[in-house]
mmCIF file with all atom_site columns, C-alpha atoms in Angstrom:
data_model
loop_
_atom_site.group_PDB
_atom_site.id
_atom_site.type_symbol
_atom_site.label_atom_id
_atom_site.label_alt_id
_atom_site.label_comp_id
_atom_site.label_asym_id
_atom_site.label_entity_id
_atom_site.label_seq_id
_atom_site.pdbx_PDB_ins_code
_atom_site.Cartn_x
_atom_site.Cartn_y
_atom_site.Cartn_z
_atom_site.occupancy
_atom_site.B_iso_or_equiv
_atom_site.pdbx_formal_charge
_atom_site.auth_seq_id
_atom_site.auth_comp_id
_atom_site.auth_asym_id
_atom_site.auth_atom_id
_atom_site.pdbx_PDB_model_num
ATOM 1   C CA . UNK A 1 1   ? 80.346  98.295  105.893 1.00 83.00 ? 442 UNK A CA 1
ATOM 2   C CA . UNK A 1 2   ? 83.918  97.082  105.310 1.00 89.00 ? 443 UNK A CA 1
ATOM 3   C CA . UNK A 1 3   ? 84.889  99.991  103.112 1.00 92.00 ? 444 UNK A CA 1
ATOM 4   C CA . UNK A 1 4   ? 83.806  102.445 105.797 1.00 94.00 ? 445 UNK A CA 1
ATOM 5   C CA . UNK A 1 5   ? 85.790  100.542 108.419 1.00 94.00 ? 446 UNK A CA 1
ATOM 6   C CA . UNK A 1 6   ? 88.891  100.520 106.203 1.00 94.00 ? 447 UNK A CA 1
ATOM 7   C CA . UNK A 1 7   ? 88.635  104.246 105.547 1.00 96.00 ? 448 UNK A CA 1
ATOM 8   C CA . UNK A 1 8   ? 88.193  104.864 109.278 1.00 96.00 ? 449 UNK A CA 1
ATOM 9   C CA . UNK A 1 9   ? 91.197  102.620 110.002 1.00 95.00 ? 450 UNK A CA 1
ATOM 10  C CA . UNK A 1 10  ? 93.389  104.491 107.537 1.00 94.00 ? 451 UNK A CA 1
ATOM 11  C CA . UNK A 1 11  ? 92.367  107.838 109.012 1.00 96.00 ? 452 UNK A CA 1
ATOM 12  C CA . UNK A 1 12  ? 92.800  106.402 112.504 1.00 96.00 ? 453 UNK A CA 1
ATOM 13  C CA . UNK A 1 13  ? 96.304  105.194 111.657 1.00 95.00 ? 454 UNK A CA 1
ATOM 14  C CA . UNK A 1 14  ? 97.403  108.673 110.627 1.00 96.00 ? 455 UNK A CA 1
ATOM 15  C CA . UNK A 1 15  ? 95.689  110.336 113.591 1.00 96.00 ? 456 UNK A CA 1
ATOM 16  C CA . UNK A 1 16  ? 97.364  107.976 116.070 1.00 96.00 ? 457 UNK A CA 1
ATOM 17  C CA . UNK A 1 17  ? 100.713 108.334 114.275 1.00 97.00 ? 458 UNK A CA 1
ATOM 18  C CA . UNK A 1 18  ? 100.624 112.142 114.358 1.00 97.00 ? 459 UNK A CA 1
ATOM 19  C CA . UNK A 1 19  ? 99.383  112.103 117.976 1.00 97.00 ? 460 UNK A CA 1
ATOM 20  C CA . UNK A 1 20  ? 102.261 109.817 118.946 1.00 97.00 ? 461 UNK A CA 1
ATOM 21  C CA . UNK A 1 21  ? 104.822 112.015 117.241 1.00 97.00 ? 462 UNK A CA 1
ATOM 22  C CA . UNK A 1 22  ? 103.294 115.167 118.707 1.00 97.00 ? 463 UNK A CA 1
ATOM 23  C CA . UNK A 1 23  ? 103.358 113.658 122.199 1.00 97.00 ? 464 UNK A CA 1
ATOM 24  C CA . UNK A 1 24  ? 106.969 112.573 121.717 1.00 95.00 ? 465 UNK A CA 1
ATOM 25  C CA . UNK A 1 25  ? 108.380 115.787 120.264 1.00 96.00 ? 466 UNK A CA 1
ATOM 26  C CA . UNK A 1 26  ? 105.985 118.676 120.949 1.00 95.00 ? 467 UNK A CA 1
ATOM 27  C CA . UNK A 1 27  ? 104.676 117.713 124.387 1.00 96.00 ? 468 UNK A CA 1
ATOM 28  C CA . UNK A 1 28  ? 107.980 116.084 125.398 1.00 95.00 ? 469 UNK A CA 1
ATOM 29  C CA . UNK A 1 29  ? 106.196 112.967 126.637 1.00 96.00 ? 470 UNK A CA 1
ATOM 30  C CA . UNK A 1 30  ? 108.242 110.160 125.071 1.00 94.00 ? 471 UNK A CA 1
ATOM 31  C CA . UNK A 1 31  ? 106.482 107.324 126.890 1.00 96.00 ? 472 UNK A CA 1
ATOM 32  C CA . UNK A 1 32  ? 103.034 108.469 125.782 1.00 97.00 ? 473 UNK A CA 1
ATOM 33  C CA . UNK A 1 33  ? 104.431 108.959 122.282 1.00 96.00 ? 474 UNK A CA 1
ATOM 34  C CA . UNK A 1 34  ? 105.814 105.423 122.254 1.00 95.00 ? 475 UNK A CA 1
ATOM 35  C CA . UNK A 1 35  ? 102.498 103.996 123.463 1.00 96.00 ? 476 UNK A CA 1
ATOM 36  C CA . UNK A 1 36  ? 100.614 105.858 120.748 1.00 96.00 ? 477 UNK A CA 1
ATOM 37  C CA . UNK A 1 37  ? 103.074 104.765 118.066 1.00 94.00 ? 478 UNK A CA 1
ATOM 38  C CA . UNK A 1 38  ? 102.683 101.142 119.140 1.00 93.00 ? 479 UNK A CA 1
ATOM 39  C CA . UNK A 1 39  ? 98.923  101.690 119.101 1.00 93.00 ? 480 UNK A CA 1
ATOM 40  C CA . UNK A 1 40  ? 99.076  102.182 115.339 1.00 93.00 ? 481 UNK A CA 1
ATOM 41  C CA . UNK A 1 41  ? 99.092  98.378  115.202 1.00 92.00 ? 482 UNK A CA 1
ATOM 42  C CA . UNK A 1 42  ? 95.717  98.335  116.981 1.00 93.00 ? 483 UNK A CA 1
ATOM 43  C CA . UNK A 1 43  ? 94.230  99.803  113.813 1.00 91.00 ? 484 UNK A CA 1
ATOM 44  C CA . UNK A 1 44  ? 95.114  96.564  112.003 1.00 91.00 ? 485 UNK A CA 1
ATOM 45  C CA . UNK A 1 45  ? 93.386  94.538  114.696 1.00 93.00 ? 486 UNK A CA 1
ATOM 46  C CA . UNK A 1 46  ? 90.250  96.658  114.287 1.00 95.00 ? 487 UNK A CA 1
ATOM 47  C CA . UNK A 1 47  ? 90.218  96.046  110.535 1.00 94.00 ? 488 UNK A CA 1
ATOM 48  C CA . UNK A 1 48  ? 90.782  92.327  111.075 1.00 93.00 ? 489 UNK A CA 1
ATOM 49  C CA . UNK A 1 49  ? 88.068  92.095  113.726 1.00 94.00 ? 490 UNK A CA 1
ATOM 50  C CA . UNK A 1 50  ? 85.597  93.945  111.510 1.00 95.00 ? 491 UNK A CA 1
ATOM 51  C CA . UNK A 1 51  ? 86.232  91.583  108.596 1.00 94.00 ? 492 UNK A CA 1
ATOM 52  C CA . UNK A 1 52  ? 85.894  88.482  110.785 1.00 92.00 ? 493 UNK A CA 1
ATOM 53  C CA . UNK A 1 53  ? 82.718  89.753  112.440 1.00 93.00 ? 494 UNK A CA 1
ATOM 54  C CA . UNK A 1 54  ? 81.226  90.645  109.061 1.00 93.00 ? 495 UNK A CA 1
ATOM 55  C CA . UNK A 1 55  ? 82.015  87.267  107.509 1.00 92.00 ? 496 UNK A CA 1
ATOM 56  C CA . UNK A 1 56  ? 80.986  85.302  110.596 1.00 91.00 ? 497 UNK A CA 1
ATOM 57  C CA . UNK A 1 57  ? 77.722  87.242  110.572 1.00 92.00 ? 498 UNK A CA 1
ATOM 58  C CA . UNK A 1 58  ? 76.842  85.729  107.202 1.00 92.00 ? 499 UNK A CA 1
ATOM 59  C CA . UNK A 1 59  ? 78.096  88.393  104.800 1.00 92.00 ? 500 UNK A CA 1
ATOM 60  C CA . UNK A 1 60  ? 79.218  87.342  101.360 1.00 93.00 ? 501 UNK A CA 1
ATOM 61  C CA . UNK A 1 61  ? 82.863  88.229  100.848 1.00 93.00 ? 502 UNK A CA 1
ATOM 62  C CA . UNK A 1 62  ? 83.412  91.174  98.535  1.00 92.00 ? 503 UNK A CA 1
ATOM 63  C CA . UNK A 1 63  ? 86.358  93.061  97.123  1.00 93.00 ? 504 UNK A CA 1
ATOM 64  C CA . UNK A 1 64  ? 86.224  95.079  100.332 1.00 94.00 ? 505 UNK A CA 1
ATOM 65  C CA . UNK A 1 65  ? 87.114  92.010  102.390 1.00 94.00 ? 506 UNK A CA 1
ATOM 66  C CA . UNK A 1 66  ? 89.990  91.368  99.995  1.00 94.00 ? 507 UNK A CA 1
ATOM 67  C CA . UNK A 1 67  ? 91.067  94.975  100.407 1.00 94.00 ? 508 UNK A CA 1
ATOM 68  C CA . UNK A 1 68  ? 90.977  94.512  104.190 1.00 95.00 ? 509 UNK A CA 1
ATOM 69  C CA . UNK A 1 69  ? 93.401  91.597  103.889 1.00 95.00 ? 510 UNK A CA 1
ATOM 70  C CA . UNK A 1 70  ? 95.688  93.653  101.652 1.00 96.00 ? 511 UNK A CA 1
ATOM 71  C CA . UNK A 1 71  ? 95.473  96.615  104.035 1.00 95.00 ? 512 UNK A CA 1
ATOM 72  C CA . UNK A 1 72  ? 96.469  94.472  106.992 1.00 95.00 ? 513 UNK A CA 1
ATOM 73  C CA . UNK A 1 73  ? 99.249  92.636  105.152 1.00 96.00 ? 514 UNK A CA 1
ATOM 74  C CA . UNK A 1 74  ? 100.849 95.765  103.768 1.00 96.00 ? 515 UNK A CA 1
ATOM 75  C CA . UNK A 1 75  ? 100.378 97.637  107.037 1.00 95.00 ? 516 UNK A CA 1
ATOM 76  C CA . UNK A 1 76  ? 102.169 94.914  108.985 1.00 95.00 ? 517 UNK A CA 1
ATOM 77  C CA . UNK A 1 77  ? 105.016 94.667  106.450 1.00 97.00 ? 518 UNK A CA 1
ATOM 78  C CA . UNK A 1 78  ? 105.501 98.370  105.719 1.00 97.00 ? 519 UNK A CA 1
ATOM 79  C CA . UNK A 1 79  ? 104.049 100.001 108.851 1.00 94.00 ? 520 UNK A CA 1
ATOM 80  C CA . UNK A 1 80  ? 107.230 100.035 110.952 1.00 93.00 ? 521 UNK A CA 1
ATOM 81  C CA . UNK A 1 81  ? 109.157 101.558 108.052 1.00 94.00 ? 522 UNK A CA 1
ATOM 82  C CA . UNK A 1 82  ? 106.484 104.208 107.594 1.00 95.00 ? 523 UNK A CA 1
ATOM 83  C CA . UNK A 1 83  ? 106.530 105.050 111.308 1.00 95.00 ? 524 UNK A CA 1
ATOM 84  C CA . UNK A 1 84  ? 110.346 105.407 111.213 1.00 94.00 ? 525 UNK A CA 1
ATOM 85  C CA . UNK A 1 85  ? 110.069 107.599 108.113 1.00 95.00 ? 526 UNK A CA 1
ATOM 86  C CA . UNK A 1 86  ? 107.551 109.900 109.800 1.00 96.00 ? 527 UNK A CA 1
ATOM 87  C CA . UNK A 1 87  ? 109.508 109.896 113.069 1.00 95.00 ? 528 UNK A CA 1
ATOM 88  C CA . UNK A 1 88  ? 112.701 111.060 111.319 1.00 96.00 ? 529 UNK A CA 1
ATOM 89  C CA . UNK A 1 89  ? 110.905 113.905 109.597 1.00 96.00 ? 530 UNK A CA 1
ATOM 90  C CA . UNK A 1 90  ? 109.001 114.970 112.704 1.00 95.00 ? 531 UNK A CA 1
ATOM 91  C CA . UNK A 1 91  ? 112.165 114.915 114.835 1.00 95.00 ? 532 UNK A CA 1
ATOM 92  C CA . UNK A 1 92  ? 114.006 116.980 112.226 1.00 96.00 ? 533 UNK A CA 1
ATOM 93  C CA . UNK A 1 93  ? 111.210 119.524 111.839 1.00 95.00 ? 534 UNK A CA 1
ATOM 94  C CA . UNK A 1 94  ? 110.118 119.948 115.449 1.00 93.00 ? 535 UNK A CA 1
ATOM 95  C CA . UNK A 1 95  ? 112.924 118.707 117.696 1.00 92.00 ? 536 UNK A CA 1
ATOM 96  C CA . UNK A 1 96  ? 116.166 119.690 115.994 1.00 93.00 ? 537 UNK A CA 1
ATOM 97  C CA . UNK A 1 97  ? 116.940 116.101 115.075 1.00 94.00 ? 538 UNK A CA 1
ATOM 98  C CA . UNK A 1 98  ? 119.306 115.099 112.282 1.00 95.00 ? 539 UNK A CA 1
ATOM 99  C CA . UNK A 1 99  ? 118.204 115.461 108.682 1.00 95.00 ? 540 UNK A CA 1
ATOM 100 C CA . UNK A 1 100 ? 116.160 112.475 107.534 1.00 95.00 ? 541 UNK A CA 1
ATOM 101 C CA . UNK A 1 101 ? 118.009 109.818 105.625 1.00 92.00 ? 542 UNK A CA 1
ATOM 102 C CA . UNK A 1 102 ? 117.110 109.353 101.993 1.00 93.00 ? 543 UNK A CA 1
ATOM 103 C CA . UNK A 1 103 ? 117.209 106.105 100.063 1.00 94.00 ? 544 UNK A CA 1
ATOM 104 C CA . UNK A 1 104 ? 120.353 105.590 98.007  1.00 95.00 ? 545 UNK A CA 1
ATOM 105 C CA . UNK A 1 105 ? 120.095 106.789 94.424  1.00 93.00 ? 546 UNK A CA 1
ATOM 106 C CA . UNK A 1 106 ? 122.792 104.827 92.653  1.00 94.00 ? 547 UNK A CA 1
ATOM 107 C CA . UNK A 1 107 ? 124.506 101.506 92.122  1.00 94.00 ? 548 UNK A CA 1
ATOM 108 C CA . UNK A 1 108 ? 124.524 98.468  94.356  1.00 94.00 ? 549 UNK A CA 1
ATOM 109 C CA . UNK A 1 109 ? 123.202 100.412 97.331  1.00 95.00 ? 550 UNK A CA 1
ATOM 110 C CA . UNK A 1 110 ? 120.059 101.333 95.380  1.00 96.00 ? 551 UNK A CA 1
ATOM 111 C CA . UNK A 1 111 ? 119.636 97.768  94.135  1.00 96.00 ? 552 UNK A CA 1
ATOM 112 C CA . UNK A 1 112 ? 119.932 96.474  97.693  1.00 97.00 ? 553 UNK A CA 1
ATOM 113 C CA . UNK A 1 113 ? 117.349 99.013  98.852  1.00 97.00 ? 554 UNK A CA 1
ATOM 114 C CA . UNK A 1 114 ? 114.912 97.910  96.118  1.00 97.00 ? 555 UNK A CA 1
ATOM 115 C CA . UNK A 1 115 ? 115.381 94.219  96.992  1.00 98.00 ? 556 UNK A CA 1
ATOM 116 C CA . UNK A 1 116 ? 114.622 95.005  100.649 1.00 97.00 ? 557 UNK A CA 1
ATOM 117 C CA . UNK A 1 117 ? 111.391 96.697  99.565  1.00 97.00 ? 558 UNK A CA 1
ATOM 118 C CA . UNK A 1 118 ? 110.590 93.690  97.388  1.00 98.00 ? 559 UNK A CA 1
ATOM 119 C CA . UNK A 1 119 ? 111.126 91.385  100.375 1.00 98.00 ? 560 UNK A CA 1
ATOM 120 C CA . UNK A 1 120 ? 108.683 93.505  102.404 1.00 98.00 ? 561 UNK A CA 1
ATOM 121 C CA . UNK A 1 121 ? 106.206 93.184  99.538  1.00 98.00 ? 562 UNK A CA 1
ATOM 122 C CA . UNK A 1 122 ? 106.647 89.395  99.616  1.00 98.00 ? 563 UNK A CA 1
ATOM 123 C CA . UNK A 1 123 ? 105.949 89.438  103.363 1.00 98.00 ? 564 UNK A CA 1
ATOM 124 C CA . UNK A 1 124 ? 102.926 91.707  102.833 1.00 98.00 ? 565 UNK A CA 1
ATOM 125 C CA . UNK A 1 125 ? 101.522 89.454  100.118 1.00 98.00 ? 566 UNK A CA 1
ATOM 126 C CA . UNK A 1 126 ? 102.192 86.385  102.269 1.00 98.00 ? 567 UNK A CA 1
ATOM 127 C CA . UNK A 1 127 ? 100.299 87.862  105.214 1.00 97.00 ? 568 UNK A CA 1
ATOM 128 C CA . UNK A 1 128 ? 97.481  89.019  102.938 1.00 97.00 ? 569 UNK A CA 1
ATOM 129 C CA . UNK A 1 129 ? 97.282  85.604  101.298 1.00 97.00 ? 570 UNK A CA 1
ATOM 130 C CA . UNK A 1 130 ? 97.223  83.840  104.654 1.00 97.00 ? 571 UNK A CA 1
ATOM 131 C CA . UNK A 1 131 ? 94.392  86.104  105.824 1.00 96.00 ? 572 UNK A CA 1
ATOM 132 C CA . UNK A 1 132 ? 92.439  85.504  102.629 1.00 96.00 ? 573 UNK A CA 1
ATOM 133 C CA . UNK A 1 133 ? 92.869  81.735  102.909 1.00 96.00 ? 574 UNK A CA 1
ATOM 134 C CA . UNK A 1 134 ? 91.872  81.921  106.581 1.00 95.00 ? 575 UNK A CA 1
ATOM 135 C CA . UNK A 1 135 ? 88.721  83.810  105.582 1.00 94.00 ? 576 UNK A CA 1
ATOM 136 C CA . UNK A 1 136 ? 87.871  81.169  102.984 1.00 93.00 ? 577 UNK A CA 1
ATOM 137 C CA . UNK A 1 137 ? 88.379  78.464  105.597 1.00 93.00 ? 578 UNK A CA 1
ATOM 138 C CA . UNK A 1 138 ? 86.440  80.392  108.248 1.00 91.00 ? 579 UNK A CA 1
ATOM 139 C CA . UNK A 1 139 ? 83.395  80.876  106.036 1.00 91.00 ? 580 UNK A CA 1
ATOM 140 C CA . UNK A 1 140 ? 83.689  77.421  104.442 1.00 90.00 ? 581 UNK A CA 1
ATOM 141 C CA . UNK A 1 141 ? 81.276  78.303  101.648 1.00 92.00 ? 582 UNK A CA 1
ATOM 142 C CA . UNK A 1 142 ? 82.779  78.643  98.186  1.00 90.00 ? 583 UNK A CA 1
ATOM 143 C CA . UNK A 1 143 ? 79.906  80.737  96.897  1.00 92.00 ? 584 UNK A CA 1
ATOM 144 C CA . UNK A 1 144 ? 80.267  83.289  99.696  1.00 93.00 ? 585 UNK A CA 1
ATOM 145 C CA . UNK A 1 145 ? 84.049  83.573  99.293  1.00 93.00 ? 586 UNK A CA 1
ATOM 146 C CA . UNK A 1 146 ? 84.407  83.456  95.489  1.00 93.00 ? 587 UNK A CA 1
ATOM 147 C CA . UNK A 1 147 ? 85.353  87.164  95.372  1.00 93.00 ? 588 UNK A CA 1
ATOM 148 C CA . UNK A 1 148 ? 88.431  86.454  97.486  1.00 95.00 ? 589 UNK A CA 1
ATOM 149 C CA . UNK A 1 149 ? 89.878  84.236  94.750  1.00 93.00 ? 590 UNK A CA 1
ATOM 150 C CA . UNK A 1 150 ? 90.395  87.324  92.590  1.00 92.00 ? 591 UNK A CA 1
ATOM 151 C CA . UNK A 1 151 ? 92.356  89.042  95.332  1.00 94.00 ? 592 UNK A CA 1
ATOM 152 C CA . UNK A 1 152 ? 94.433  85.909  95.893  1.00 96.00 ? 593 UNK A CA 1
ATOM 153 C CA . UNK A 1 153 ? 95.242  85.823  92.178  1.00 96.00 ? 594 UNK A CA 1
ATOM 154 C CA . UNK A 1 154 ? 96.612  89.372  92.315  1.00 96.00 ? 595 UNK A CA 1
ATOM 155 C CA . UNK A 1 155 ? 99.202  88.630  95.012  1.00 97.00 ? 596 UNK A CA 1
ATOM 156 C CA . UNK A 1 156 ? 101.692 86.634  92.886  1.00 98.00 ? 597 UNK A CA 1
ATOM 157 C CA . UNK A 1 157 ? 101.445 89.310  90.186  1.00 98.00 ? 598 UNK A CA 1
ATOM 158 C CA . UNK A 1 158 ? 102.372 92.006  92.711  1.00 97.00 ? 599 UNK A CA 1
ATOM 159 C CA . UNK A 1 159 ? 105.399 89.995  93.829  1.00 98.00 ? 600 UNK A CA 1
ATOM 160 C CA . UNK A 1 160 ? 106.529 89.307  90.253  1.00 98.00 ? 601 UNK A CA 1
ATOM 161 C CA . UNK A 1 161 ? 106.122 92.894  89.034  1.00 98.00 ? 602 UNK A CA 1
ATOM 162 C CA . UNK A 1 162 ? 107.845 94.283  92.124  1.00 98.00 ? 603 UNK A CA 1
ATOM 163 C CA . UNK A 1 163 ? 110.641 91.759  91.616  1.00 98.00 ? 604 UNK A CA 1
ATOM 164 C CA . UNK A 1 164 ? 111.085 92.828  88.003  1.00 98.00 ? 605 UNK A CA 1
ATOM 165 C CA . UNK A 1 165 ? 111.381 96.437  89.119  1.00 96.00 ? 606 UNK A CA 1
ATOM 166 C CA . UNK A 1 166 ? 113.973 95.471  91.755  1.00 96.00 ? 607 UNK A CA 1
ATOM 167 C CA . UNK A 1 167 ? 115.858 93.383  89.190  1.00 97.00 ? 608 UNK A CA 1
ATOM 168 C CA . UNK A 1 168 ? 116.149 96.341  86.835  1.00 96.00 ? 609 UNK A CA 1
ATOM 169 C CA . UNK A 1 169 ? 118.113 98.190  89.516  1.00 95.00 ? 610 UNK A CA 1
ATOM 170 C CA . UNK A 1 170 ? 120.451 95.204  89.719  1.00 95.00 ? 611 UNK A CA 1
ATOM 171 C CA . UNK A 1 171 ? 120.860 94.549  85.990  1.00 96.00 ? 612 UNK A CA 1
ATOM 172 C CA . UNK A 1 172 ? 120.790 98.209  84.893  1.00 93.00 ? 613 UNK A CA 1
ATOM 173 C CA . UNK A 1 173 ? 122.123 100.129 87.893  1.00 90.00 ? 614 UNK A CA 1
ATOM 174 C CA . UNK A 1 174 ? 121.658 103.857 87.759  1.00 84.00 ? 615 UNK A CA 1
ATOM 175 C CA . UNK A 1 175 ? 125.016 105.577 87.817  1.00 87.00 ? 616 UNK A CA 1
ATOM 176 C CA . UNK A 1 176 ? 125.956 108.980 89.083  1.00 85.00 ? 617 UNK A CA 1
ATOM 177 C CA . UNK A 1 177 ? 126.462 111.496 86.283  1.00 80.00 ? 618 UNK A CA 1
ATOM 178 C CA . UNK A 1 178 ? 130.163 112.058 85.688  1.00 71.00 ? 619 UNK A CA 1
#
């Protein structure tokens, strides 16, 4: 059940995002567009509610419940950035807006950009970890939540690997060809 809900949530996110941008730029209804763009967060609440209902109903936690926590954590941490990214491109393509900004390619600016992404990843992993621990506490049955331990173990690895990648941009900054 959870996998189907997560797939529906991901599709729903993109449908609501495109609808919000279309309302804002094609239909020239900025208030409706703003409401729809804010509604992308409702998708996270649906995924969270589905996971809680499933676990409270006696389901044994599976990798799908762990994926739900990751989905929510990363959506909360990276969602606003993704919405801004899409908004810039939609405004440029359909409303004569300025060209979208691109991430810096070189030097300290690129390193700073990578560290900001790493920080978002830390936030995402923190939210995901908190949700996983809350699920373990909610169910209060180690046998039914054992699968979630594997997902919890992945989170520090994500943060470390992402940090190593960010550090390479600091230690070995890419330079513009002369």
